[in-house]
PDB file of C-alpha atoms in Angstrom:
ATOM      1  CA  VAL A   1      -9.146  36.863 -89.998  1.00 97.00           C
ATOM      2  CA  VAL A   2     -11.161  35.373 -87.134  1.00 98.00           C
ATOM      3  CA  ILE A   3     -12.729  37.365 -84.346  1.00 98.00           C
ATOM      4  CA  LEU A   4     -12.598  35.152 -81.362  1.00 98.00           C
ATOM      5  CA  MET A   5     -14.380  35.197 -78.167  1.00 96.00           C
ATOM      6  CA  SER A   6     -14.782  32.794 -75.122  1.00 92.00           C
ATOM      7  CA  ASP A   7     -16.680  32.654 -71.935  1.00 89.00           C
ATOM      8  CA  THR A   8     -18.323  30.438 -69.620  1.00 84.00           C
ATOM      9  CA  HIS A   9     -21.826  31.811 -70.487  1.00 79.00           C
ATOM     10  CA  LYS A  10     -23.838  30.979 -73.544  1.00 75.00           C
ATOM     11  CA  PRO A  11     -24.375  33.729 -76.098  1.00 73.00           C
ATOM     12  CA  LEU A  12     -28.073  33.243 -75.843  1.00 68.00           C
ATOM     13  CA  PRO A  13     -30.946  34.984 -73.858  1.00 61.00           C
ATOM     14  CA  LEU A  14     -31.049  34.202 -70.083  1.00 59.00           C
ATOM     15  CA  PRO A  15     -33.227  31.034 -69.188  1.00 63.00           C
ATOM     16  CA  ASN A  16     -36.899  31.872 -68.686  1.00 64.00           C
ATOM     17  CA  LYS A  17     -36.540  35.494 -69.587  1.00 63.00           C
ATOM     18  CA  ALA A  18     -37.092  35.744 -73.343  1.00 60.00           C
ATOM     19  CA  SER A  19     -36.473  39.652 -73.269  1.00 62.00           C
ATOM     20  CA  ALA A  20     -33.367  39.431 -71.080  1.00 65.00           C
ATOM     21  CA  LEU A  21     -29.806  38.927 -72.608  1.00 70.00           C
ATOM     22  CA  HIS A  22     -26.804  38.434 -70.743  1.00 74.00           C
ATOM     23  CA  PHE A  23     -24.076  40.822 -71.639  1.00 82.00           C
ATOM     24  CA  THR A  24     -22.111  38.048 -73.339  1.00 85.00           C
ATOM     25  CA  ALA A  25     -24.927  37.538 -75.839  1.00 84.00           C
ATOM     26  CA  LEU A  26     -25.072  41.236 -76.535  1.00 87.00           C
ATOM     27  CA  SER A  27     -21.419  41.556 -77.096  1.00 91.00           C
ATOM     28  CA  ALA A  28     -21.134  38.304 -79.122  1.00 92.00           C
ATOM     29  CA  THR A  29     -23.883  39.743 -81.426  1.00 90.00           C
ATOM     30  CA  VAL A  30     -22.154  43.032 -81.984  1.00 93.00           C
ATOM     31  CA  ASN A  31     -18.953  41.255 -82.476  1.00 95.00           C
ATOM     32  CA  ALA A  32     -20.369  38.718 -84.941  1.00 95.00           C
ATOM     33  CA  TYR A  33     -21.910  41.773 -86.802  1.00 95.00           C
ATOM     34  CA  TYR A  34     -18.272  43.224 -86.988  1.00 97.00           C
ATOM     35  CA  ALA A  35     -16.817  40.108 -88.298  1.00 97.00           C
ATOM     36  CA  CYS A  36     -19.585  39.956 -91.006  1.00 96.00           C
ATOM     37  CA  LYS A  37     -19.399  43.517 -92.083  1.00 96.00           C
ATOM     38  CA  HIS A  38     -15.587  43.106 -92.568  1.00 96.00           C
ATOM     39  CA  GLY A  39     -15.710  39.670 -94.171  1.00 97.00           C
ATOM     40  CA  TYR A  40     -14.124  37.995 -91.258  1.00 98.00           C
ATOM     41  CA  ASP A  41     -15.019  34.653 -89.639  1.00 98.00           C
ATOM     42  CA  PHE A  42     -16.461  34.781 -86.136  1.00 97.00           C
ATOM     43  CA  LEU A  43     -15.720  32.085 -83.502  1.00 97.00           C
ATOM     44  CA  PHE A  44     -17.303  31.866 -79.986  1.00 94.00           C
ATOM     45  CA  VAL A  45     -15.748  29.308 -77.555  1.00 93.00           C
ATOM     46  CA  ARG A  46     -17.986  28.270 -74.569  1.00 89.00           C
ATOM     47  CA  LEU A  47     -15.939  27.086 -71.653  1.00 88.00           C
ATOM     48  CA  SER A  48     -17.418  24.007 -70.216  1.00 82.00           C
ATOM     49  CA  GLU A  49     -15.753  24.819 -66.897  1.00 82.00           C
ATOM     50  CA  PRO A  50     -15.266  28.144 -65.009  1.00 83.00           C
ATOM     51  CA  GLY A  51     -11.523  28.132 -65.973  1.00 86.00           C
ATOM     52  CA  CYS A  52      -8.890  26.152 -67.533  1.00 91.00           C
ATOM     53  CA  ALA A  53      -5.977  24.188 -65.936  1.00 92.00           C
ATOM     54  CA  HIS A  54      -2.266  24.360 -66.727  1.00 94.00           C
ATOM     55  CA  PRO A  55      -0.658  20.887 -66.229  1.00 94.00           C
ATOM     56  CA  ARG A  56       1.908  22.069 -63.780  1.00 95.00           C
ATOM     57  CA  PHE A  57       0.478  25.321 -62.103  1.00 94.00           C
ATOM     58  CA  GLY A  58      -2.985  23.936 -61.926  1.00 93.00           C
ATOM     59  CA  ARG A  59      -6.391  25.953 -62.022  1.00 92.00           C
ATOM     60  CA  ARG A  60      -6.684  29.425 -63.857  1.00 93.00           C
ATOM     61  CA  HIS A  61      -9.219  32.046 -64.147  1.00 92.00           C
ATOM     62  CA  PRO A  62     -11.325  31.751 -67.407  1.00 91.00           C
ATOM     63  CA  SER A  63      -9.520  34.856 -68.690  1.00 92.00           C
ATOM     64  CA  TYR A  64      -6.507  32.643 -68.902  1.00 93.00           C
ATOM     65  CA  CYS A  65      -8.331  30.181 -71.166  1.00 94.00           C
ATOM     66  CA  LYS A  66      -7.867  32.829 -74.157  1.00 95.00           C
ATOM     67  CA  LEU A  67      -4.305  31.739 -74.535  1.00 96.00           C
ATOM     68  CA  PRO A  68      -5.139  28.123 -75.568  1.00 95.00           C
ATOM     69  CA  ALA A  69      -8.159  29.339 -77.559  1.00 96.00           C
ATOM     70  CA  VAL A  70      -5.850  31.499 -79.548  1.00 97.00           C
ATOM     71  CA  ALA A  71      -3.236  28.577 -79.977  1.00 97.00           C
ATOM     72  CA  ALA A  72      -6.064  26.386 -81.325  1.00 97.00           C
ATOM     73  CA  ALA A  73      -7.233  29.083 -83.816  1.00 98.00           C
ATOM     74  CA  PHE A  74      -3.845  29.299 -85.214  1.00 98.00           C
ATOM     75  CA  ASN A  75      -4.477  25.797 -86.936  1.00 97.00           C
ATOM     76  CA  ARG A  76      -6.958  27.647 -89.206  1.00 98.00           C
ATOM     77  CA  TRP A  77      -6.451  31.468 -89.426  1.00 98.00           C
ATOM     78  CA  PRO A  78      -3.420  33.773 -90.114  1.00 97.00           C
ATOM     79  CA  ILE A  79      -4.818  36.512 -87.961  1.00 97.00           C
ATOM     80  CA  VAL A  80      -6.578  35.960 -84.537  1.00 98.00           C
ATOM     81  CA  ALA A  81      -8.254  38.886 -82.940  1.00 98.00           C
ATOM     82  CA  PHE A  82      -9.418  37.834 -79.429  1.00 97.00           C
ATOM     83  CA  ILE A  83     -11.652  40.146 -77.765  1.00 96.00           C
ATOM     84  CA  ASP A  84     -13.028  39.795 -74.238  1.00 93.00           C
ATOM     85  CA  SER A  85     -16.792  38.688 -73.732  1.00 89.00           C
ATOM     86  CA  ASP A  86     -17.361  42.032 -72.012  1.00 87.00           C
ATOM     87  CA  SER A  87     -16.119  44.106 -75.093  1.00 88.00           C
ATOM     88  CA  TRP A  88     -17.117  44.961 -78.431  1.00 91.00           C
ATOM     89  CA  PHE A  89     -16.222  46.775 -81.570  1.00 92.00           C
ATOM     90  CA  VAL A  90     -18.401  49.789 -81.627  1.00 90.00           C
ATOM     91  CA  PRO A  91     -20.875  49.357 -84.866  1.00 86.00           C
ATOM     92  CA  GLY A  92     -20.186  51.834 -87.588  1.00 86.00           C
ATOM     93  CA  VAL A  93     -17.168  53.203 -85.901  1.00 88.00           C
ATOM     94  CA  ALA A  94     -14.535  50.362 -85.260  1.00 91.00           C
ATOM     95  CA  PRO A  95     -12.050  50.251 -88.128  1.00 92.00           C
ATOM     96  CA  SER A  96     -10.711  46.904 -89.866  1.00 94.00           C
ATOM     97  CA  ILE A  97      -8.285  44.687 -88.077  1.00 95.00           C
ATOM     98  CA  ASP A  98      -5.873  45.875 -90.842  1.00 93.00           C
ATOM     99  CA  SER A  99      -6.501  49.434 -89.972  1.00 92.00           C
ATOM    100  CA  LEU A 100      -6.101  48.724 -86.372  1.00 91.00           C
ATOM    101  CA  ILE A 101      -2.601  47.074 -86.787  1.00 91.00           C
ATOM    102  CA  GLY A 102      -1.576  49.081 -89.790  1.00 82.00           C
ATOM    103  CA  SER A 103       1.673  48.733 -91.582  1.00 58.00           C
ATOM    104  CA  SER A 104       4.429  48.017 -89.300  1.00 54.00           C
ATOM    105  CA  ARG A 105       7.399  50.491 -89.109  1.00 58.00           C
ATOM    106  CA  THR A 106       9.788  47.669 -88.816  1.00 63.00           C
ATOM    107  CA  ALA A 107      10.992  44.898 -91.247  1.00 72.00           C
ATOM    108  CA  THR A 108       9.441  42.216 -89.005  1.00 83.00           C
ATOM    109  CA  PRO A 109       6.065  43.180 -87.743  1.00 90.00           C
ATOM    110  CA  PRO A 110       4.923  42.472 -84.135  1.00 95.00           C
ATOM    111  CA  SER A 111       3.432  38.945 -83.363  1.00 96.00           C
ATOM    112  CA  LEU A 112       0.993  40.561 -81.122  1.00 97.00           C
ATOM    113  CA  HIS A 113      -1.097  43.919 -80.924  1.00 95.00           C
ATOM    114  CA  LEU A 114      -2.832  44.737 -77.697  1.00 94.00           C
ATOM    115  CA  ALA A 115      -5.111  47.527 -76.647  1.00 91.00           C
ATOM    116  CA  TRP A 116      -3.891  50.182 -74.359  1.00 88.00           C
ATOM    117  CA  ASP A 117      -4.870  49.940 -70.562  1.00 85.00           C
ATOM    118  CA  TRP A 118      -5.605  53.748 -70.133  1.00 81.00           C
ATOM    119  CA  PRO A 119      -6.573  55.065 -67.807  1.00 79.00           C
ATOM    120  CA  TYR A 120      -5.424  52.459 -65.533  1.00 80.00           C
ATOM    121  CA  SER A 121      -1.873  52.020 -66.759  1.00 80.00           C
ATOM    122  CA  ASN A 122       0.236  52.892 -69.724  1.00 80.00           C
ATOM    123  CA  GLY A 123       0.808  49.270 -70.513  1.00 82.00           C
ATOM    124  CA  PRO A 124      -1.192  46.821 -72.464  1.00 88.00           C
ATOM    125  CA  ASN A 125      -4.811  45.573 -71.904  1.00 90.00           C
ATOM    126  CA  CYS A 126      -5.289  42.022 -72.904  1.00 93.00           C
ATOM    127  CA  GLY A 127      -9.014  42.555 -73.608  1.00 92.00           C
ATOM    128  CA  LEU A 128      -8.294  42.893 -77.186  1.00 94.00           C
ATOM    129  CA  MET A 129      -5.327  40.944 -78.707  1.00 96.00           C
ATOM    130  CA  ILE A 130      -4.666  40.963 -82.305  1.00 97.00           C
ATOM    131  CA  TRP A 131      -2.120  38.035 -83.207  1.00 98.00           C
ATOM    132  CA  ARG A 132      -0.352  37.380 -86.452  1.00 97.00           C
ATOM    133  CA  ASN A 133       0.018  33.597 -86.594  1.00 97.00           C
ATOM    134  CA  SER A 134       3.877  32.576 -87.050  1.00 96.00           C
ATOM    135  CA  THR A 135       6.543  30.626 -85.336  1.00 96.00           C
ATOM    136  CA  ARG A 136       7.545  33.624 -83.238  1.00 96.00           C
ATOM    137  CA  ALA A 137       3.758  34.158 -82.150  1.00 97.00           C
ATOM    138  CA  MET A 138       3.557  30.556 -81.092  1.00 97.00           C
ATOM    139  CA  ARG A 139       6.691  30.903 -78.991  1.00 97.00           C
ATOM    140  CA  LEU A 140       5.437  34.038 -77.451  1.00 97.00           C
ATOM    141  CA  LEU A 141       1.947  32.332 -76.666  1.00 97.00           C
ATOM    142  CA  ALA A 142       3.601  29.292 -75.318  1.00 97.00           C
ATOM    143  CA  THR A 143       5.766  31.292 -73.028  1.00 97.00           C
ATOM    144  CA  TRP A 144       2.972  33.351 -71.777  1.00 96.00           C
ATOM    145  CA  TRP A 145       0.954  30.155 -71.007  1.00 96.00           C
ATOM    146  CA  HIS A 146       3.919  28.459 -69.196  1.00 96.00           C
ATOM    147  CA  LEU A 147       4.952  31.263 -66.908  1.00 95.00           C
ATOM    148  CA  ASP A 148       3.957  30.682 -63.264  1.00 93.00           C
ATOM    149  CA  PRO A 149       1.416  33.486 -62.435  1.00 91.00           C
ATOM    150  CA  GLY A 150       1.756  32.753 -58.785  1.00 88.00           C
ATOM    151  CA  PRO A 151      -1.288  33.772 -56.843  1.00 85.00           C
ATOM    152  CA  PHE A 152      -2.593  35.817 -59.808  1.00 84.00           C
ATOM    153  CA  ALA A 153      -3.743  32.751 -61.624  1.00 88.00           C
ATOM    154  CA  LEU A 154      -7.174  33.388 -59.902  1.00 89.00           C
ATOM    155  CA  GLU A 155      -6.956  36.805 -58.994  1.00 89.00           C
ATOM    156  CA  HIS A 156      -7.448  40.133 -61.142  1.00 87.00           C
ATOM    157  CA  ASP A 157      -5.660  40.913 -63.403  1.00 87.00           C
ATOM    158  CA  TYR A 158      -5.036  37.314 -64.333  1.00 91.00           C
ATOM    159  CA  GLU A 159      -2.965  36.794 -67.544  1.00 93.00           C
ATOM    160  CA  GLN A 160      -2.692  40.548 -67.984  1.00 92.00           C
ATOM    161  CA  ARG A 161      -0.458  40.747 -64.849  1.00 90.00           C
ATOM    162  CA  THR A 162       1.949  38.131 -66.383  1.00 92.00           C
ATOM    163  CA  MET A 163       1.916  40.151 -69.470  1.00 92.00           C
ATOM    164  CA  HIS A 164       2.765  43.414 -67.752  1.00 88.00           C
ATOM    165  CA  TRP A 165       5.473  42.132 -65.448  1.00 88.00           C
ATOM    166  CA  ALA A 166       7.003  39.363 -67.413  1.00 90.00           C
ATOM    167  CA  ILE A 167       6.526  38.989 -70.968  1.00 92.00           C
ATOM    168  CA  VAL A 168       7.022  42.725 -72.008  1.00 88.00           C
ATOM    169  CA  HIS A 169      10.352  42.538 -70.071  1.00 89.00           C
ATOM    170  CA  LEU A 170      11.779  39.427 -71.664  1.00 92.00           C
ATOM    171  CA  GLU A 171      14.678  40.405 -74.129  1.00 93.00           C
ATOM    172  CA  ARG A 172      13.638  37.579 -76.674  1.00 92.00           C
ATOM    173  CA  PHE A 173      10.325  39.235 -77.120  1.00 93.00           C
ATOM    174  CA  ARG A 174      11.429  42.814 -77.614  1.00 89.00           C
ATOM    175  CA  GLY A 175       9.568  44.084 -80.661  1.00 90.00           C
ATOM    176  CA  GLU A 176       7.030  41.073 -80.669  1.00 93.00           C
ATOM    177  CA  VAL A 177       4.453  43.196 -78.556  1.00 93.00           C
ATOM    178  CA  GLU A 178       3.014  46.327 -79.551  1.00 92.00           C
ATOM    179  CA  THR A 179       0.548  48.485 -77.429  1.00 90.00           C
ATOM    180  CA  LEU A 180      -1.885  50.175 -79.719  1.00 88.00           C
ATOM    181  CA  ARG A 181      -3.032  53.657 -78.886  1.00 77.00           C
ATOM    182  CA  ILE A 182      -6.401  52.647 -78.803  1.00 76.00           C
ATOM    183  CA  ALA A 183      -8.332  52.580 -75.232  1.00 63.00           C
ATOM    184  CA  PRO A 184     -10.678  49.579 -74.879  1.00 61.00           C
ATOM    185  CA  LEU A 185     -13.001  51.500 -72.360  1.00 59.00           C
ATOM    186  CA  ALA A 186     -14.989  54.565 -72.580  1.00 58.00           C
ATOM    187  CA  PRO A 187     -14.094  57.563 -70.470  1.00 55.00           C
ATOM    188  CA  HIS A 188     -14.688  56.962 -66.872  1.00 51.00           C
ATOM    189  CA  GLY A 189     -14.958  52.928 -67.385  1.00 49.00           C
ATOM    190  CA  THR A 190     -18.509  53.459 -68.511  1.00 47.00           C
TER     191      THR A 190
END
């Protein structure tokens, strides 16, 4: 298992402010601790540009860059847990990845487990994505990356909008995506 994060900021203290940490540094530290505690690898990908580009559809928000990062991680790890840089596994409380995805109720487990977007919607939240590396997962990931997001490539809610309004409605991915009943946000968005 690898815990994967990406951001345009370095996970280090702010320049010229030895006591000030950017939230990315704090979340990376907490998530690295979670990974170590559970015996997982930890990988932080620093994006060199503020976003990434699709060869046909052009510039995309940095949030979209998690998709090629997951694809690259599939070269090494069977389970890839991507967590946004403004998110963290609560120390001492967060269960293991195995506990989060549990044993599937179906013969073929889902390729992708997502957090729940409550209280904003009843759909998935892409701030936590747990992938099982497989041919099916690669097909899902490639389809998601190659869908035209229209004007939302650079507008909130970026890749999550494509998941909500396209991927979960495609018949070929029925049963491939599971929304976990874990909310990624504290009550009232704090």
